[in-house]
PDB file of C-alpha atoms and ligand atoms in Angstrom:
ATOM      1  CA  MET A   1      83.388  84.969  74.298  1.00 35.00           C
ATOM      2  CA  GLU A   2      85.740  87.816  75.072  1.00 44.00           C
ATOM      3  CA  LEU A   3      89.290  86.792  75.849  1.00 48.00           C
ATOM      4  CA  ARG A   4      90.609  87.709  79.256  1.00 63.00           C
ATOM      5  CA  SER A   5      93.433  90.194  79.417  1.00 74.00           C
ATOM      6  CA  SER A   6      96.724  88.866  80.733  1.00 84.00           C
ATOM      7  CA  PHE A   7      97.373  92.133  82.560  1.00 94.00           C
ATOM      8  CA  SER A   8      97.466  91.943  86.357  1.00 96.00           C
ATOM      9  CA  LEU A   9      98.575  94.242  89.125  1.00 98.00           C
ATOM     10  CA  GLY A  10     100.302  93.367  92.386  1.00 97.00           C
ATOM     11  CA  LEU A  11      99.368  95.838  95.125  1.00 98.00           C
ATOM     12  CA  THR A  12     101.526  95.995  98.220  1.00 98.00           C
ATOM     13  CA  GLY A  13     102.558  98.278 101.068  1.00 97.00           C
ATOM     14  CA  GLY A  14     103.580  98.084 104.702  1.00 96.00           C
ATOM     15  CA  ILE A  15     101.083  97.460 107.473  1.00 96.00           C
ATOM     16  CA  GLY A  16      98.764 100.455 107.823  1.00 97.00           C
ATOM     17  CA  SER A  17      99.964 102.075 104.592  1.00 97.00           C
ATOM     18  CA  GLY A  18      96.410 101.909 103.241  1.00 97.00           C
ATOM     19  CA  LYS A  19      96.426  98.855 100.930  1.00 97.00           C
ATOM     20  CA  THR A  20      92.843  97.920 101.737  1.00 97.00           C
ATOM     21  CA  THR A  21      91.608 101.502 101.420  1.00 97.00           C
ATOM     22  CA  ILE A  22      93.271 101.978  98.032  1.00 98.00           C
ATOM     23  CA  ALA A  23      92.371  98.505  96.723  1.00 98.00           C
ATOM     24  CA  ASN A  24      88.713  99.174  97.491  1.00 98.00           C
ATOM     25  CA  MET A  25      88.874 102.379  95.426  1.00 98.00           C
ATOM     26  CA  PHE A  26      90.125 100.341  92.431  1.00 98.00           C
ATOM     27  CA  GLY A  27      87.429  97.769  93.142  1.00 97.00           C
ATOM     28  CA  GLU A  28      84.727 100.445  92.971  1.00 97.00           C
ATOM     29  CA  LEU A  29      86.051 101.434  89.542  1.00 97.00           C
ATOM     30  CA  GLY A  30      85.749  97.856  88.224  1.00 95.00           C
ATOM     31  CA  ALA A  31      88.990  96.001  88.956  1.00 96.00           C
ATOM     32  CA  SER A  32      88.734  92.502  90.470  1.00 96.00           C
ATOM     33  CA  LEU A  33      90.360  92.303  93.893  1.00 97.00           C
ATOM     34  CA  ILE A  34      92.055  89.148  95.100  1.00 97.00           C
ATOM     35  CA  ASP A  35      93.109  89.514  98.731  1.00 97.00           C
ATOM     36  CA  THR A  36      95.751  86.878  99.481  1.00 95.00           C
ATOM     37  CA  ASP A  37      95.610  87.555 103.252  1.00 94.00           C
ATOM     38  CA  LEU A  38      91.878  86.926 103.252  1.00 96.00           C
ATOM     39  CA  ILE A  39      92.381  83.729 101.253  1.00 97.00           C
ATOM     40  CA  ALA A  40      95.001  82.561 103.764  1.00 96.00           C
ATOM     41  CA  HIS A  41      92.702  83.404 106.664  1.00 96.00           C
ATOM     42  CA  GLN A  42      89.761  81.508 105.185  1.00 97.00           C
ATOM     43  CA  LEU A  43      91.784  78.300 104.978  1.00 98.00           C
ATOM     44  CA  THR A  44      91.653  77.916 108.747  1.00 98.00           C
ATOM     45  CA  ILE A  45      88.182  79.190 109.680  1.00 98.00           C
ATOM     46  CA  PRO A  46      85.594  76.554 110.723  1.00 97.00           C
ATOM     47  CA  ASN A  47      85.359  74.026 107.848  1.00 91.00           C
ATOM     48  CA  GLY A  48      88.264  75.761 106.090  1.00 97.00           C
ATOM     49  CA  ILE A  49      90.013  73.529 103.590  1.00 98.00           C
ATOM     50  CA  ALA A  50      93.263  73.391 105.604  1.00 98.00           C
ATOM     51  CA  ILE A  51      91.625  72.251 108.844  1.00 98.00           C
ATOM     52  CA  ASN A  52      91.917  68.491 108.262  1.00 97.00           C
ATOM     53  CA  ALA A  53      95.582  68.728 107.331  1.00 98.00           C
ATOM     54  CA  VAL A  54      96.323  70.950 110.365  1.00 98.00           C
ATOM     55  CA  ARG A  55      94.522  68.469 112.626  1.00 98.00           C
ATOM     56  CA  GLN A  56      96.505  65.554 111.188  1.00 98.00           C
ATOM     57  CA  GLN A  57      99.827  67.331 111.462  1.00 97.00           C
ATOM     58  CA  PHE A  58      99.459  69.094 114.820  1.00 97.00           C
ATOM     59  CA  GLY A  59      96.676  67.227 116.625  1.00 97.00           C
ATOM     60  CA  ASN A  60      93.205  68.028 117.856  1.00 97.00           C
ATOM     61  CA  GLU A  61      94.448  70.485 120.456  1.00 97.00           C
ATOM     62  CA  PHE A  62      95.178  72.983 117.679  1.00 98.00           C
ATOM     63  CA  ILE A  63      91.554  72.928 116.520  1.00 97.00           C
ATOM     64  CA  GLN A  64      88.986  74.888 118.520  1.00 97.00           C
ATOM     65  CA  PRO A  65      85.544  73.476 119.394  1.00 97.00           C
ATOM     66  CA  ASP A  66      84.042  75.651 116.621  1.00 97.00           C
ATOM     67  CA  GLY A  67      86.273  73.878 114.074  1.00 97.00           C
ATOM     68  CA  ALA A  68      88.660  76.774 113.398  1.00 98.00           C
ATOM     69  CA  MET A  69      92.408  76.562 113.903  1.00 98.00           C
ATOM     70  CA  ASP A  70      93.442  77.919 117.302  1.00 97.00           C
ATOM     71  CA  ARG A  71      95.475  80.832 115.975  1.00 95.00           C
ATOM     72  CA  ALA A  72      96.838  82.016 119.320  1.00 95.00           C
ATOM     73  CA  LYS A  73      98.118  78.534 120.152  1.00 97.00           C
ATOM     74  CA  MET A  74      99.544  78.037 116.677  1.00 97.00           C
ATOM     75  CA  ARG A  75     101.236  81.441 116.789  1.00 94.00           C
ATOM     76  CA  GLU A  76     102.963  80.441 120.044  1.00 95.00           C
ATOM     77  CA  LEU A  77     104.102  77.120 118.598  1.00 97.00           C
ATOM     78  CA  VAL A  78     105.506  78.477 115.344  1.00 94.00           C
ATOM     79  CA  PHE A  79     107.210  81.307 117.210  1.00 90.00           C
ATOM     80  CA  ALA A  80     108.981  78.773 119.431  1.00 94.00           C
ATOM     81  CA  GLU A  81     109.679  76.090 116.797  1.00 95.00           C
ATOM     82  CA  PRO A  82     110.873  76.953 113.292  1.00 94.00           C
ATOM     83  CA  SER A  83     110.243  73.361 112.147  1.00 97.00           C
ATOM     84  CA  ALA A  84     106.568  73.699 113.106  1.00 97.00           C
ATOM     85  CA  LYS A  85     106.435  76.937 111.145  1.00 95.00           C
ATOM     86  CA  ALA A  86     107.830  75.146 108.096  1.00 96.00           C
ATOM     87  CA  LYS A  87     105.276  72.336 108.484  1.00 97.00           C
ATOM     88  CA  LEU A  88     102.400  74.788 108.740  1.00 97.00           C
ATOM     89  CA  GLU A  89     103.650  76.644 105.671  1.00 94.00           C
ATOM     90  CA  GLN A  90     103.906  73.340 103.770  1.00 97.00           C
ATOM     91  CA  ILE A  91     100.191  72.917 104.386  1.00 97.00           C
ATOM     92  CA  LEU A  92      99.091  76.500 103.793  1.00 96.00           C
ATOM     93  CA  HIS A  93     101.238  77.758 100.920  1.00 93.00           C
ATOM     94  CA  PRO A  94     100.082  75.283  98.236  1.00 95.00           C
ATOM     95  CA  LEU A  95      96.473  75.882  99.299  1.00 97.00           C
ATOM     96  CA  ILE A  96      96.927  79.654  99.123  1.00 95.00           C
ATOM     97  CA  ARG A  97      98.337  79.247  95.598  1.00 93.00           C
ATOM     98  CA  GLN A  98      95.460  76.946  94.613  1.00 96.00           C
ATOM     99  CA  GLU A  99      92.746  79.242  95.998  1.00 97.00           C
ATOM    100  CA  THR A 100      94.364  82.371  94.550  1.00 95.00           C
ATOM    101  CA  LYS A 101      94.395  80.734  91.128  1.00 94.00           C
ATOM    102  CA  LYS A 102      90.780  79.682  91.547  1.00 95.00           C
ATOM    103  CA  ALA A 103      89.722  83.216  92.507  1.00 95.00           C
ATOM    104  CA  ALA A 104      91.645  84.634  89.534  1.00 93.00           C
ATOM    105  CA  GLY A 105      89.885  82.201  87.207  1.00 93.00           C
ATOM    106  CA  GLN A 106      86.476  83.272  88.472  1.00 93.00           C
ATOM    107  CA  ALA A 107      87.119  87.038  88.434  1.00 92.00           C
ATOM    108  CA  VAL A 108      85.105  89.145  86.005  1.00 90.00           C
ATOM    109  CA  GLY A 109      86.567  92.651  86.446  1.00 90.00           C
ATOM    110  CA  SER A 110      88.469  94.722  83.880  1.00 92.00           C
ATOM    111  CA  TYR A 111      91.763  93.356  85.262  1.00 95.00           C
ATOM    112  CA  LEU A 112      93.041  91.567  88.353  1.00 96.00           C
ATOM    113  CA  ILE A 113      94.590  93.168  91.414  1.00 97.00           C
ATOM    114  CA  PHE A 114      96.403  90.792  93.752  1.00 97.00           C
ATOM    115  CA  ILE A 115      96.684  92.381  97.197  1.00 97.00           C
ATOM    116  CA  VAL A 116      99.860  90.907  98.684  1.00 96.00           C
ATOM    117  CA  PRO A 117     101.147  92.478 101.915  1.00 94.00           C
ATOM    118  CA  LEU A 118     104.506  90.669 101.658  1.00 92.00           C
ATOM    119  CA  LEU A 119     104.886  90.859  97.865  1.00 95.00           C
ATOM    120  CA  VAL A 120     108.426  92.210  98.047  1.00 94.00           C
ATOM    121  CA  GLU A 121     109.457  89.764 100.766  1.00 91.00           C
ATOM    122  CA  SER A 122     108.012  86.515  99.496  1.00 82.00           C
ATOM    123  CA  GLY A 123     108.054  84.091  96.622  1.00 72.00           C
ATOM    124  CA  ASN A 124     107.941  84.970  92.979  1.00 86.00           C
ATOM    125  CA  TRP A 125     105.113  87.493  92.864  1.00 90.00           C
ATOM    126  CA  LYS A 126     107.278  89.878  90.889  1.00 90.00           C
ATOM    127  CA  GLU A 127     107.327  87.445  87.969  1.00 91.00           C
ATOM    128  CA  LYS A 128     103.636  86.649  88.279  1.00 92.00           C
ATOM    129  CA  VAL A 129     102.196  90.150  87.927  1.00 95.00           C
ATOM    130  CA  SER A 130     102.517  92.629  85.070  1.00 96.00           C
ATOM    131  CA  ARG A 131     103.027  95.642  87.278  1.00 97.00           C
ATOM    132  CA  ILE A 132     103.626  96.482  90.947  1.00 97.00           C
ATOM    133  CA  LEU A 133     101.829  99.291  92.743  1.00 98.00           C
ATOM    134  CA  VAL A 134     103.227 100.289  96.121  1.00 98.00           C
ATOM    135  CA  VAL A 135     101.062 102.152  98.613  1.00 98.00           C
ATOM    136  CA  ASP A 136     103.470 104.319 100.528  1.00 97.00           C
ATOM    137  CA  CYS A 137     103.331 106.640 103.537  1.00 96.00           C
ATOM    138  CA  PRO A 138     105.779 107.865 106.187  1.00 96.00           C
ATOM    139  CA  GLU A 139     106.567 105.284 108.853  1.00 96.00           C
ATOM    140  CA  GLN A 140     105.274 107.558 111.601  1.00 96.00           C
ATOM    141  CA  VAL A 141     101.876 107.669 109.867  1.00 97.00           C
ATOM    142  CA  GLN A 142     101.853 103.872 109.533  1.00 96.00           C
ATOM    143  CA  ILE A 143     102.588 103.511 113.245  1.00 97.00           C
ATOM    144  CA  GLN A 144      99.847 105.918 114.273  1.00 97.00           C
ATOM    145  CA  ARG A 145      97.247 104.275 112.022  1.00 97.00           C
ATOM    146  CA  VAL A 146      97.953 100.749 113.219  1.00 97.00           C
ATOM    147  CA  MET A 147      98.027 101.835 116.877  1.00 97.00           C
ATOM    148  CA  ALA A 148      94.583 103.393 116.358  1.00 97.00           C
ATOM    149  CA  ARG A 149      93.137 100.587 114.198  1.00 95.00           C
ATOM    150  CA  ASN A 150      94.402  97.577 116.167  1.00 94.00           C
ATOM    151  CA  GLY A 151      94.839  99.048 119.657  1.00 95.00           C
ATOM    152  CA  LEU A 152      98.547  98.131 119.671  1.00 95.00           C
ATOM    153  CA  SER A 153     101.440  99.890 121.377  1.00 96.00           C
ATOM    154  CA  GLN A 154     104.114 101.667 119.380  1.00 97.00           C
ATOM    155  CA  ASP A 155     106.587  98.871 120.210  1.00 96.00           C
ATOM    156  CA  GLN A 156     104.189  96.196 118.984  1.00 95.00           C
ATOM    157  CA  VAL A 157     103.719  98.003 115.680  1.00 96.00           C
ATOM    158  CA  LEU A 158     107.478  98.513 115.323  1.00 96.00           C
ATOM    159  CA  ALA A 159     108.028  94.776 115.915  1.00 94.00           C
ATOM    160  CA  ILE A 160     105.654  93.953 113.037  1.00 93.00           C
ATOM    161  CA  MET A 161     107.303  96.534 110.807  1.00 95.00           C
ATOM    162  CA  ARG A 162     110.758  95.093 111.518  1.00 94.00           C
ATOM    163  CA  ASN A 163     109.580  91.806 109.980  1.00 89.00           C
ATOM    164  CA  GLN A 164     108.499  93.560 106.802  1.00 93.00           C
ATOM    165  CA  ALA A 165     110.578  95.021 103.989  1.00 95.00           C
ATOM    166  CA  SER A 166     111.715  98.603 104.528  1.00 95.00           C
ATOM    167  CA  ARG A 167     110.017 101.511 102.826  1.00 95.00           C
ATOM    168  CA  GLN A 168     113.056 101.849 100.528  1.00 95.00           C
ATOM    169  CA  GLN A 169     113.027  98.158  99.563  1.00 95.00           C
ATOM    170  CA  ARG A 170     109.355  98.354  98.626  1.00 96.00           C
ATOM    171  CA  LEU A 171     109.778 101.560  96.656  1.00 97.00           C
ATOM    172  CA  ALA A 172     112.673  99.966  94.741  1.00 95.00           C
ATOM    173  CA  ALA A 173     110.287  97.231  93.539  1.00 95.00           C
ATOM    174  CA  ALA A 174     107.527  99.654  92.511  1.00 97.00           C
ATOM    175  CA  ASP A 175     106.378 100.436  88.983  1.00 97.00           C
ATOM    176  CA  ASP A 176     103.828 102.875  90.406  1.00 98.00           C
ATOM    177  CA  VAL A 177     103.524 104.548  93.805  1.00 98.00           C
ATOM    178  CA  ILE A 178     100.575 106.106  95.577  1.00 97.00           C
ATOM    179  CA  VAL A 179     101.558 108.243  98.533  1.00 96.00           C
ATOM    180  CA  ASN A 180      98.591 107.633 100.790  1.00 96.00           C
ATOM    181  CA  GLN A 181      98.689 110.513 103.181  1.00 94.00           C
ATOM    182  CA  GLY A 182      96.159 113.227 103.723  1.00 90.00           C
ATOM    183  CA  ASP A 183      93.098 114.049 101.678  1.00 93.00           C
ATOM    184  CA  LEU A 184      91.381 110.890 100.456  1.00 94.00           C
ATOM    185  CA  GLN A 185      89.637 112.752  97.638  1.00 95.00           C
ATOM    186  CA  ALA A 186      92.972 113.702  96.049  1.00 95.00           C
ATOM    187  CA  ILE A 187      94.094 110.089  96.420  1.00 97.00           C
ATOM    188  CA  ARG A 188      90.878 108.909  94.772  1.00 97.00           C
ATOM    189  CA  GLU A 189      91.801 111.035  91.748  1.00 96.00           C
ATOM    190  CA  GLN A 190      95.269 109.441  91.556  1.00 96.00           C
ATOM    191  CA  VAL A 191      93.612 106.023  91.736  1.00 98.00           C
ATOM    192  CA  ALA A 192      91.266 106.963  88.885  1.00 98.00           C
ATOM    193  CA  GLY A 193      94.244 108.048  86.749  1.00 98.00           C
ATOM    194  CA  LEU A 194      96.106 104.798  87.357  1.00 98.00           C
ATOM    195  CA  HIS A 195      92.929 102.762  86.782  1.00 98.00           C
ATOM    196  CA  HIS A 196      92.576 104.409  83.384  1.00 97.00           C
ATOM    197  CA  GLN A 197      96.170 103.446  82.487  1.00 97.00           C
ATOM    198  CA  TYR A 198      95.687  99.886  83.728  1.00 97.00           C
ATOM    199  CA  CYS A 199      92.517  99.491  81.659  1.00 96.00           C
ATOM    200  CA  GLN A 200      94.485 100.565  78.588  1.00 95.00           C
ATOM    201  CA  LEU A 201      97.290  98.103  79.378  1.00 95.00           C
ATOM    202  CA  ALA A 202      94.682  95.385  79.907  1.00 94.00           C
ATOM    203  CA  GLN A 203      93.116  96.164  76.514  1.00 91.00           C
ATOM    204  CA  ALA A 204      96.522  96.153  74.833  1.00 90.00           C
ATOM    205  CA  SER A 205      97.418  92.794  76.357  1.00 86.00           C
ATOM    206  CA  VAL A 206      94.235  91.247  74.945  1.00 79.00           C
ATOM    207  CA  LYS A 207      95.238  92.463  71.498  1.00 70.00           C
ATOM    208  CA  ASN A 208      98.832  91.282  71.888  1.00 66.00           C
ATOM    209  CA  HIS A 209      97.886  87.808  73.146  1.00 62.00           C
ATOM    210  CA  PRO A 210      94.854  86.674  71.199  1.00 56.00           C
TER     211      PRO A 210
HETATM  212  P1  ADP B 301      96.527  98.300 105.269  1.00 67.32           P
HETATM  213  O1  ADP B 301      95.489  97.476 104.522  1.00 67.32           O
HETATM  214  O2  ADP B 301      97.696  98.657 104.402  1.00 67.32           O
HETATM  215  O3  ADP B 301      96.968  97.708 106.574  1.00 67.32           O
HETATM  216  P2  ADP B 301      94.318 100.163 105.709  1.00 67.32           P
HETATM  217  O4  ADP B 301      93.774 100.458 104.343  1.00 67.32           O
HETATM  218  O5  ADP B 301      93.553  99.213 106.567  1.00 67.32           O
HETATM  219  O6  ADP B 301      95.850  99.718 105.619  1.00 67.32           O
HETATM  220  O7  ADP B 301      94.499 101.564 106.444  1.00 67.32           O
HETATM  221  C1  ADP B 301      94.960 101.610 107.793  1.00 67.32           C
HETATM  222  C2  ADP B 301      94.089 102.568 108.592  1.00 67.32           C
HETATM  223  O8  ADP B 301      94.332 103.901 108.150  1.00 67.32           O
HETATM  224  C3  ADP B 301      92.609 102.320 108.406  1.00 67.32           C
HETATM  225  O9  ADP B 301      91.978 102.527 109.635  1.00 67.32           O
HETATM  226  C4  ADP B 301      92.190 103.353 107.363  1.00 67.32           C
HETATM  227  O10 ADP B 301      90.861 103.759 107.508  1.00 67.32           O
HETATM  228  C5  ADP B 301      93.152 104.513 107.650  1.00 67.32           C
HETATM  229  N1  ADP B 301      93.541 105.282 106.439  1.00 67.32           N
HETATM  230  C6  ADP B 301      93.953 104.783 105.267  1.00 67.32           C
HETATM  231  N2  ADP B 301      94.266 105.751 104.394  1.00 67.32           N
HETATM  232  C7  ADP B 301      94.041 106.924 105.029  1.00 67.32           C
HETATM  233  C8  ADP B 301      94.161 108.315 104.655  1.00 67.32           C
HETATM  234  N3  ADP B 301      94.626 108.713 103.456  1.00 67.32           N
HETATM  235  N4  ADP B 301      93.831 109.243 105.575  1.00 67.32           N
HETATM  236  C9  ADP B 301      93.391 108.867 106.779  1.00 67.32           C
HETATM  237  N5  ADP B 301      93.254 107.585 107.212  1.00 67.32           N
HETATM  238  C10 ADP B 301      93.572 106.627 106.346  1.00 67.32           C
END
């Protein structure tokens, strides 16, 4: 059996920078994508593995008739009460770690890409991944994309962005940067170049850690 490479990439970027778009390009080339936002979301869909704990902690009124967590209601509560936010995170964070690990164990691609929107802001991702790729674009472009994609106002997008690291903070954490603006074909070529490098690093890490 071939030994798995220990190389992994953390992919991050501000809201609307193009993380999903770029990650999918790497996925098409053969990298395994692990989307931590998607994992978090799936915990609280109907029959999600966090539902029982949320019900026990917060009561039935936070669970919808379809069995999913009532996100709007929960958002209101955690916004108003920091202690409720901490309790919710105590339930979700260990499960996110557990499910992320499980997904990584099952992945079969040439190397792993963890898509982590708040990589720079949260936890110890920097120590967990071999390399950090930041998807970057001007803030004005981010704002326009998210207004168009999510039907939000400029102020709503700015409020989200204020809760995220600044462009400069993210760039300071980057090993590699893709400026995702303009022609997607040119960006696809940059992705292919980086993918080639990452495959080589993945190969080298198999050799170095038999
Ligand atoms: P994120 O995952 O970082 O929030 P997305 O990949 O969803 O960002 O991209 C945000 C929006 O911008 C999407 O609607 C996407 O189709 C669009 N988009 C991404 N990259 C480009 C690009 N280079 N040119 C034009 N539109 C883009």
